[in-house]
CSV table of C-alpha atoms and ligand atoms in Angstrom, one decimal:
chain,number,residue,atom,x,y,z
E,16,UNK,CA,69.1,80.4,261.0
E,17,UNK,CA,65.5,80.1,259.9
E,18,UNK,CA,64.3,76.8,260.3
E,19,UNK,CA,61.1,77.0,259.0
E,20,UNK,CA,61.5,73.9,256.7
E,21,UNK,CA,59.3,74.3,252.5
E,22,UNK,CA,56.3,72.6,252.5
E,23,UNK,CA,57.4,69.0,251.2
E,24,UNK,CA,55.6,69.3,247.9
E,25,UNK,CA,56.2,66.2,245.6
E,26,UNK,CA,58.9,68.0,243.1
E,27,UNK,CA,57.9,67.9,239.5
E,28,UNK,CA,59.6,70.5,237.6
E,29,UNK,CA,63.5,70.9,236.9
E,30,UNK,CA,65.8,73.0,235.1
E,31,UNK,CA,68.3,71.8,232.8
E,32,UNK,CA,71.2,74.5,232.5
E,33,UNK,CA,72.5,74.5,228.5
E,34,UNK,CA,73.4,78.0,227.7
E,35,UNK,CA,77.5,77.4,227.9
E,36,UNK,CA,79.7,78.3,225.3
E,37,UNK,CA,81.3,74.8,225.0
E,38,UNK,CA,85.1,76.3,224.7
E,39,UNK,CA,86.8,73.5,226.0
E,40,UNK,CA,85.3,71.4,223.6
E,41,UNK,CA,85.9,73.3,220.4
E,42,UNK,CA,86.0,72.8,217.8
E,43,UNK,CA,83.4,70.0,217.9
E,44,UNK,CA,81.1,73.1,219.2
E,45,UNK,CA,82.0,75.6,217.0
E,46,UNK,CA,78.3,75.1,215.4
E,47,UNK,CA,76.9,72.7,217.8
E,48,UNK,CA,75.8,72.8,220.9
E,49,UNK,CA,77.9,71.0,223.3
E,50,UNK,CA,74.2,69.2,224.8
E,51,UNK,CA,74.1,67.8,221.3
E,52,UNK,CA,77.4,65.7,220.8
E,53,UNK,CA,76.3,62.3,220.7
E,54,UNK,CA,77.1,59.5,223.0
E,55,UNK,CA,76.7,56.5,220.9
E,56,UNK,CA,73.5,57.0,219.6
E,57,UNK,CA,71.7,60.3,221.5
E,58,UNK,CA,71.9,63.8,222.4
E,59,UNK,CA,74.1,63.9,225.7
E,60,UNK,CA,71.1,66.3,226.6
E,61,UNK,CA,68.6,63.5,225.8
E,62,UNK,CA,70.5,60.8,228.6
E,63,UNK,CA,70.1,64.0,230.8
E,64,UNK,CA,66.1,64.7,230.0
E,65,UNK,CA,65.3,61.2,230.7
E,66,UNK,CA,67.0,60.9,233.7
E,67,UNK,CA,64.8,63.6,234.8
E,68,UNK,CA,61.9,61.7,233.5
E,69,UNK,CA,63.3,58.6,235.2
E,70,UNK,CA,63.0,60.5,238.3
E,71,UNK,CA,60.0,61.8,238.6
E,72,UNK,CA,60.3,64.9,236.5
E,73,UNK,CA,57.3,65.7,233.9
E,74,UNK,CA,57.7,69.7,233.1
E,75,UNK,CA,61.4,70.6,232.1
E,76,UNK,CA,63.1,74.0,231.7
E,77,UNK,CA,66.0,73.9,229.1
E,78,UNK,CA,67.9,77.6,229.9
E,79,UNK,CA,69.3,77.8,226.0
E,80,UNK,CA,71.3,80.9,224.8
E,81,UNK,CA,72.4,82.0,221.1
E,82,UNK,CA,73.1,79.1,219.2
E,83,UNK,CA,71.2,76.5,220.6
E,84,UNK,CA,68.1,75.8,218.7
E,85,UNK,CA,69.1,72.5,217.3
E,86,UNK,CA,68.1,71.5,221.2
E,87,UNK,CA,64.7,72.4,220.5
E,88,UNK,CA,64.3,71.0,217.4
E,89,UNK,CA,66.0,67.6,218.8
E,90,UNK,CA,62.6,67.6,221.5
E,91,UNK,CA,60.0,68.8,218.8
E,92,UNK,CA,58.1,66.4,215.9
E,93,UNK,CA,59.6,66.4,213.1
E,94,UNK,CA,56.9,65.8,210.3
E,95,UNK,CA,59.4,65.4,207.0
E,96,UNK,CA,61.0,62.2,208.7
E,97,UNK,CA,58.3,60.9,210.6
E,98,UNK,CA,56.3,61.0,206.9
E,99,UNK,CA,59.7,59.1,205.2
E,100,UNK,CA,60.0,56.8,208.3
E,101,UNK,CA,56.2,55.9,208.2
E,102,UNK,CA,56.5,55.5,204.0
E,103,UNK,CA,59.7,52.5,204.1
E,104,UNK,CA,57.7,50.8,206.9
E,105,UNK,CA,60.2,51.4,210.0
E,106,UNK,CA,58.0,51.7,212.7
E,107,UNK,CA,60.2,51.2,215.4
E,108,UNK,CA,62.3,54.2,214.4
E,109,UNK,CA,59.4,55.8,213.9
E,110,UNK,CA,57.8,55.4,217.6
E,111,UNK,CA,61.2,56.7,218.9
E,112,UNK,CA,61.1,59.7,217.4
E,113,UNK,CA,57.6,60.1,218.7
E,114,UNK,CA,58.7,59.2,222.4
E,115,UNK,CA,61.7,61.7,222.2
E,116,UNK,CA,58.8,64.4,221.5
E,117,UNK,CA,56.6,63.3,224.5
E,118,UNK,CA,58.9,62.5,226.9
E,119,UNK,CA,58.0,65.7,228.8
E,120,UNK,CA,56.8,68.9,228.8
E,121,UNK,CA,59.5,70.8,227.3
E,122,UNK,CA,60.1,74.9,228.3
E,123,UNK,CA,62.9,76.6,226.6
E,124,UNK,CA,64.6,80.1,228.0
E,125,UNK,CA,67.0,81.8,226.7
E,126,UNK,CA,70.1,83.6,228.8
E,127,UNK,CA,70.4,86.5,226.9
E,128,UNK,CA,74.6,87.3,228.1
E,129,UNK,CA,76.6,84.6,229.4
E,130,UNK,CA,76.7,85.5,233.0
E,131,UNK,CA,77.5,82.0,234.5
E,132,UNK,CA,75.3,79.2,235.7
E,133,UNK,CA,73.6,81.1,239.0
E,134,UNK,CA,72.4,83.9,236.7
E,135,UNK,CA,71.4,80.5,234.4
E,136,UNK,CA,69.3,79.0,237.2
E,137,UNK,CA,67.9,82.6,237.8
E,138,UNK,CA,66.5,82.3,234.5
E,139,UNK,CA,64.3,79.9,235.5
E,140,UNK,CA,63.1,82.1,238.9
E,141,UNK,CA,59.3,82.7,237.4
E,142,UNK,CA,59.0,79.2,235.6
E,143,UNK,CA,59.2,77.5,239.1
E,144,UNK,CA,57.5,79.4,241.6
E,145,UNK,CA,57.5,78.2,244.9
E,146,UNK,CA,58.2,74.3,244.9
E,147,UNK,CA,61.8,73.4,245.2
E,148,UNK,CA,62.9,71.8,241.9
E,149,UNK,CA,65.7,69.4,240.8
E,150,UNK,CA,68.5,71.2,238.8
E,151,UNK,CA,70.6,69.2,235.8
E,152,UNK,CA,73.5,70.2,234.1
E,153,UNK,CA,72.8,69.5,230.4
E,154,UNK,CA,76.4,68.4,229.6
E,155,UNK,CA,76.6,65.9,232.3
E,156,UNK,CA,75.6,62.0,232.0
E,157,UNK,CA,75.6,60.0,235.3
E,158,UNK,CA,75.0,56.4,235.1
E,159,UNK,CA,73.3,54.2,238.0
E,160,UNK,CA,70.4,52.0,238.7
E,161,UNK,CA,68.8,54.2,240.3
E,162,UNK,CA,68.8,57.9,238.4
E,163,UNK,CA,71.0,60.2,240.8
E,164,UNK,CA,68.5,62.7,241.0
E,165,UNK,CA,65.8,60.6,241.7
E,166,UNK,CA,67.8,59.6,245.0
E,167,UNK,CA,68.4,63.6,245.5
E,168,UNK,CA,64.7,63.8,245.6
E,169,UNK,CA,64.5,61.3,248.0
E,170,UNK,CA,66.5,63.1,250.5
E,171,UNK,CA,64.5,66.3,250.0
E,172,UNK,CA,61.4,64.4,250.9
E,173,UNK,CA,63.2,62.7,253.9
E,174,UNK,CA,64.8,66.3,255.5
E,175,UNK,CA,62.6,69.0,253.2
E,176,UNK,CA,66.3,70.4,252.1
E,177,UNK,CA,68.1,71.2,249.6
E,178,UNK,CA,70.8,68.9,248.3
E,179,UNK,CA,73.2,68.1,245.9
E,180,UNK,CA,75.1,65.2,244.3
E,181,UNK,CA,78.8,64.9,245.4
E,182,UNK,CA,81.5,62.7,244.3
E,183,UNK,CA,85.2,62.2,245.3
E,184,UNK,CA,88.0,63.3,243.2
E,185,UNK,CA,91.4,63.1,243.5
E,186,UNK,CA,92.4,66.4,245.0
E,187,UNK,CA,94.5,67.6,242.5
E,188,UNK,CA,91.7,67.6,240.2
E,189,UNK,CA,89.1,70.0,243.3
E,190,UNK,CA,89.9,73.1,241.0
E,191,UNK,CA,86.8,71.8,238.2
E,192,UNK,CA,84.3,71.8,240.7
E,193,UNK,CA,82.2,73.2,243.3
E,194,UNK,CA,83.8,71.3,246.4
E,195,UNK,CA,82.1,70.7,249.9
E,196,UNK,CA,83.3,70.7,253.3
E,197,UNK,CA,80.4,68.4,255.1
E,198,UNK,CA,79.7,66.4,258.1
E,199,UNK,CA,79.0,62.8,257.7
E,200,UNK,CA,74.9,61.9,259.1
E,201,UNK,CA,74.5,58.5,257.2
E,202,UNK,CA,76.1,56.7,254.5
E,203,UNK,CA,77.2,59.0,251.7
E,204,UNK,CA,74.9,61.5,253.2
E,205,UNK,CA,76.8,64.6,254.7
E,206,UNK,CA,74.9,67.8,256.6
E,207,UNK,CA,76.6,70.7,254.2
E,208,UNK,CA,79.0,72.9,256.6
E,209,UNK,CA,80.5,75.1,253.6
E,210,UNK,CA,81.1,75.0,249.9
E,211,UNK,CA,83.2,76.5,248.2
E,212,UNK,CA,83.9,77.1,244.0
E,213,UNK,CA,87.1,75.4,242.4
E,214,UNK,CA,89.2,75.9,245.1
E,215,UNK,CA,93.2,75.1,244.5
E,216,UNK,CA,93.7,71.8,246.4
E,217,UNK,CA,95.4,73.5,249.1
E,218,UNK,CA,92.5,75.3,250.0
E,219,UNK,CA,89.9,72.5,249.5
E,220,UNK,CA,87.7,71.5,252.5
E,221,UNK,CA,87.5,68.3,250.8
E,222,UNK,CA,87.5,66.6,248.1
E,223,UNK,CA,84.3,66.0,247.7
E,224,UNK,CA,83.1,67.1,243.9
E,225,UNK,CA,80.0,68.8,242.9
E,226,UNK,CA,79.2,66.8,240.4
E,227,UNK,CA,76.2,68.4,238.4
E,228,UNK,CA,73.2,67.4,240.2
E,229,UNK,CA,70.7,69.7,242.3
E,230,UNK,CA,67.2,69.2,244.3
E,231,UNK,CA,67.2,73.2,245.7
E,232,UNK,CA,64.5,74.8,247.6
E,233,UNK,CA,62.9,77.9,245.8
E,234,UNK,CA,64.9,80.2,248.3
E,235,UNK,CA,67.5,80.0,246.1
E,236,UNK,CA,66.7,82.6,244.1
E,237,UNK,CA,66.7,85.2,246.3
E,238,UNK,CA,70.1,84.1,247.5
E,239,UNK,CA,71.0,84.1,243.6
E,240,UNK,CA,69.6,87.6,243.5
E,241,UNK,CA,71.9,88.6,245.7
E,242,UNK,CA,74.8,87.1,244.4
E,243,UNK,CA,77.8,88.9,243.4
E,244,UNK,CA,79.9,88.1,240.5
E,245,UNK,CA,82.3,85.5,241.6
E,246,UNK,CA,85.2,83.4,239.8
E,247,UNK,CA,85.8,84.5,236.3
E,248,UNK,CA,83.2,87.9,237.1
E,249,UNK,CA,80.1,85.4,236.6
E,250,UNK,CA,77.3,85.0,238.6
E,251,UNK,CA,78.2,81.2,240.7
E,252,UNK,CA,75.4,78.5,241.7
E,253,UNK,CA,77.9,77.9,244.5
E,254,UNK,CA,78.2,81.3,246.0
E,255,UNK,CA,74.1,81.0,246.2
E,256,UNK,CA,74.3,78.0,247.6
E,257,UNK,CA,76.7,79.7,250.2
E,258,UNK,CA,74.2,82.0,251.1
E,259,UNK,CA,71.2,79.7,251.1
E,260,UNK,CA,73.4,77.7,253.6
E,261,UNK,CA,73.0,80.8,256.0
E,262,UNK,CA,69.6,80.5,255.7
E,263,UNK,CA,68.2,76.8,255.3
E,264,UNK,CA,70.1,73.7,256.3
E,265,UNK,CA,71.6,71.5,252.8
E,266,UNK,CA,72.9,68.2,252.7
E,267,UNK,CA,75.1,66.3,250.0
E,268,UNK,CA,74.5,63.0,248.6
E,269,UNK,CA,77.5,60.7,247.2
E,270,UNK,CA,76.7,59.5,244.5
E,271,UNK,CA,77.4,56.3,243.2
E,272,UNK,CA,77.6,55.5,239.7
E,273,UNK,CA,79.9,57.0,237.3
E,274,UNK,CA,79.5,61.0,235.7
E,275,UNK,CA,81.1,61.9,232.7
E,276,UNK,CA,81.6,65.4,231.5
E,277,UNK,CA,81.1,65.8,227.9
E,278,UNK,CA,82.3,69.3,228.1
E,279,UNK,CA,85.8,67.1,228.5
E,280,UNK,CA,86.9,65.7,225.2
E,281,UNK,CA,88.2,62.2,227.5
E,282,UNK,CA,85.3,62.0,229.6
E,283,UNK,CA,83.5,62.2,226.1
E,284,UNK,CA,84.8,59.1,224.8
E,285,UNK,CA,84.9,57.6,228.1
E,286,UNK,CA,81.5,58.1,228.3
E,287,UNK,CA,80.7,56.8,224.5
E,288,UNK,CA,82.7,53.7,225.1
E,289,UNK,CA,81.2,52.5,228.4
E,290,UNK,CA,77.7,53.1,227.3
E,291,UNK,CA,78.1,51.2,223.8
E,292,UNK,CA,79.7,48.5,225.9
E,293,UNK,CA,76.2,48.3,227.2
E,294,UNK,CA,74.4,48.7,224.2
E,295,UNK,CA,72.7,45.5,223.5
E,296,UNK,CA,72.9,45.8,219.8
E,297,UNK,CA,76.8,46.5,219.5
E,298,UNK,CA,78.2,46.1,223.4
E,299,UNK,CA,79.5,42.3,222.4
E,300,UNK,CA,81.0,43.2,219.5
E,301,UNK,CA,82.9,46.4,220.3
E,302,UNK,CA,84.2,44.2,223.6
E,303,UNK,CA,85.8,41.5,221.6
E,304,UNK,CA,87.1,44.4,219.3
E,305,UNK,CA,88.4,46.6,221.8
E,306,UNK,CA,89.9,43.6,223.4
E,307,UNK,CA,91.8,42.5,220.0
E,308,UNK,CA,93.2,46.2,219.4
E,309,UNK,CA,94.2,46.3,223.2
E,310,UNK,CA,96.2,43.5,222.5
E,311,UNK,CA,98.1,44.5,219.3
E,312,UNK,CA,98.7,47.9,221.0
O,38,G1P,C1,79.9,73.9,237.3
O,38,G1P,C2,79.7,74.3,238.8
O,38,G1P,C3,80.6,73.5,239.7
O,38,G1P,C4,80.3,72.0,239.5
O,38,G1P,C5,80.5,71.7,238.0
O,38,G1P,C6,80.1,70.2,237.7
O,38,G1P,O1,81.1,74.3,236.9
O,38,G1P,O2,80.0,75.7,238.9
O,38,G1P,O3,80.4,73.9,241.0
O,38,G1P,O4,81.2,71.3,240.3
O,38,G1P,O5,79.7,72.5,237.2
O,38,G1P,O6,80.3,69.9,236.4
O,38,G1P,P1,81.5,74.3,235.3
O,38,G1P,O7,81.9,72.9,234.9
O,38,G1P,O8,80.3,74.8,234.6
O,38,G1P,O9,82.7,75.3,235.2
């Protein structure tokens, strides 16, 4: 094992993986990206872009594939409404159009085959260079105080490691995810033994969920580079991972706030109803609502 640990460089950039197909959520995404069903009242990608604002992050690379240029224009101005906004006197829509454009700065690459999220994060091999960087899957939300990859990074500083974001499911359900066999070194922290991609719950080391989250050292893309296809003949972040475990120690983070998967048509509305309910403009309203239809159902 080589144990000479990355230079613990403050980490600034991150990649936000949106290139998928969206299949399990047709036909909402038949024309639409899946990264730009709303939840309540923004792109899902846009809770995922300002997490990694909220954590630190300032240059972002959004891997995109066919299809996907509404993202783009979602980040860009937009001169025709900002000129309509600005003419009826609505300046506070106005100013958060503006923000959405500035909230950082914005990269776009496209994954020209859809060869699975390693060869996804690959995409991103020149863009980031050296410096480890946090990963984000576009079509994830997690909610918490704190932003979840904001505590990742915290870790990295603390062991100069990679780690990821991990979360218990019931076992039945291991065969969605990425799942980690660890050993426990503080609370929720775990020193990564072996991972291993949507494994039946039979085989599972654990049911401990990778849950969409990455801080990853910049030796990952040689161990993506040497990556063979894996589950479904695509190129798998987790078999990477599996080989950058050979090389570098990783850890795992529980996190602790809920995740929703808007690639997952009830995580979707799960999502969309426990954010409104904390939408200051509508959250009182829809609770008495919700309660009243609960009650005549
Ligand atoms: C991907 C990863 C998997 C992870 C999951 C989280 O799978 O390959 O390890 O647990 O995201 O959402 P996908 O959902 O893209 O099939």
């Amino acid at each position: 094992m080589d144990n000479s640990k990355p230079a613990n460089k403050r980490i600034t950039k991150a990649v936000i993986p949106a290139a998928g197909l969206g299949t399990r959520f047709l036909p909402i995404t038949k024309s639409q990206p899946k990264e730009m069903v709303p939840v309540v009242d923004k792109p899902t990608i846009q809770y995922v872009v300002e997490e990694a604002v909220a954590s630190g992050i300032d240059d972002i690379l959004i891997i995109t594939g066919r299809g996907k240029r509404a993202i783009e224009d979602h980040f860009d101005r937009s001169f025709e409404l900002e000129a309509e906004l600005k003419k009826k006197n609505d300046h506070a829509l106005l100013a958060e159009l503006e923000t959405i454009a500035e909230l950082a700065d914005i990269h776009y690459i496209r994954q020209k085959v859809a060869a699975g999220l390693g060869h996804a994060v690959l995409c991103a091999k020149k863009h980031i260079g050296e410096n480890a960087f946090a990963v984000l899957l576009g079509d994830i939300i997690t909610l918490s105080d704190s932003p979840c990859t904001k505590d990742l990074i915290g870790i990295y500083e603390r062991y100069g490691a990679s780690v990821i974001a991990v979360q218990p499911v019931p076992i039945e359900d291991v065969r969605r995810y990425g799942v980690i066999k660890g050993e426990q070194v503080d609370d929720g922290l775990y020193r990564i033994v072996d991972l291993v991609e949507k494994p039946t719950p039979e085989k599972a080391p654990s049911n401990l969920a990778v849950l969409g989250r990455y801080v990853l050292t910049p030796a990952i893309f040689d161990c993506l580079e040497q990556t063979k296809p894996g589950l479904g003949g695509e190129i798998q972040l987790t078999d990477a991972l599996r080989l950058l475990l050979e090389r570098e120690e990783m850890y795992a983070l529980e996190a602790t706030g809920p995740r929703y998967d808007i690639g997952n048509k009830l995580s979707w509305i799960k999502a969309t109803v426990e954010l409104a309910l904390m939408n200051e403009e509508m959250g009182e309203e829809l609770r008495v609502y919700l309660q009243e239809l609960l009650r005549n159902k």
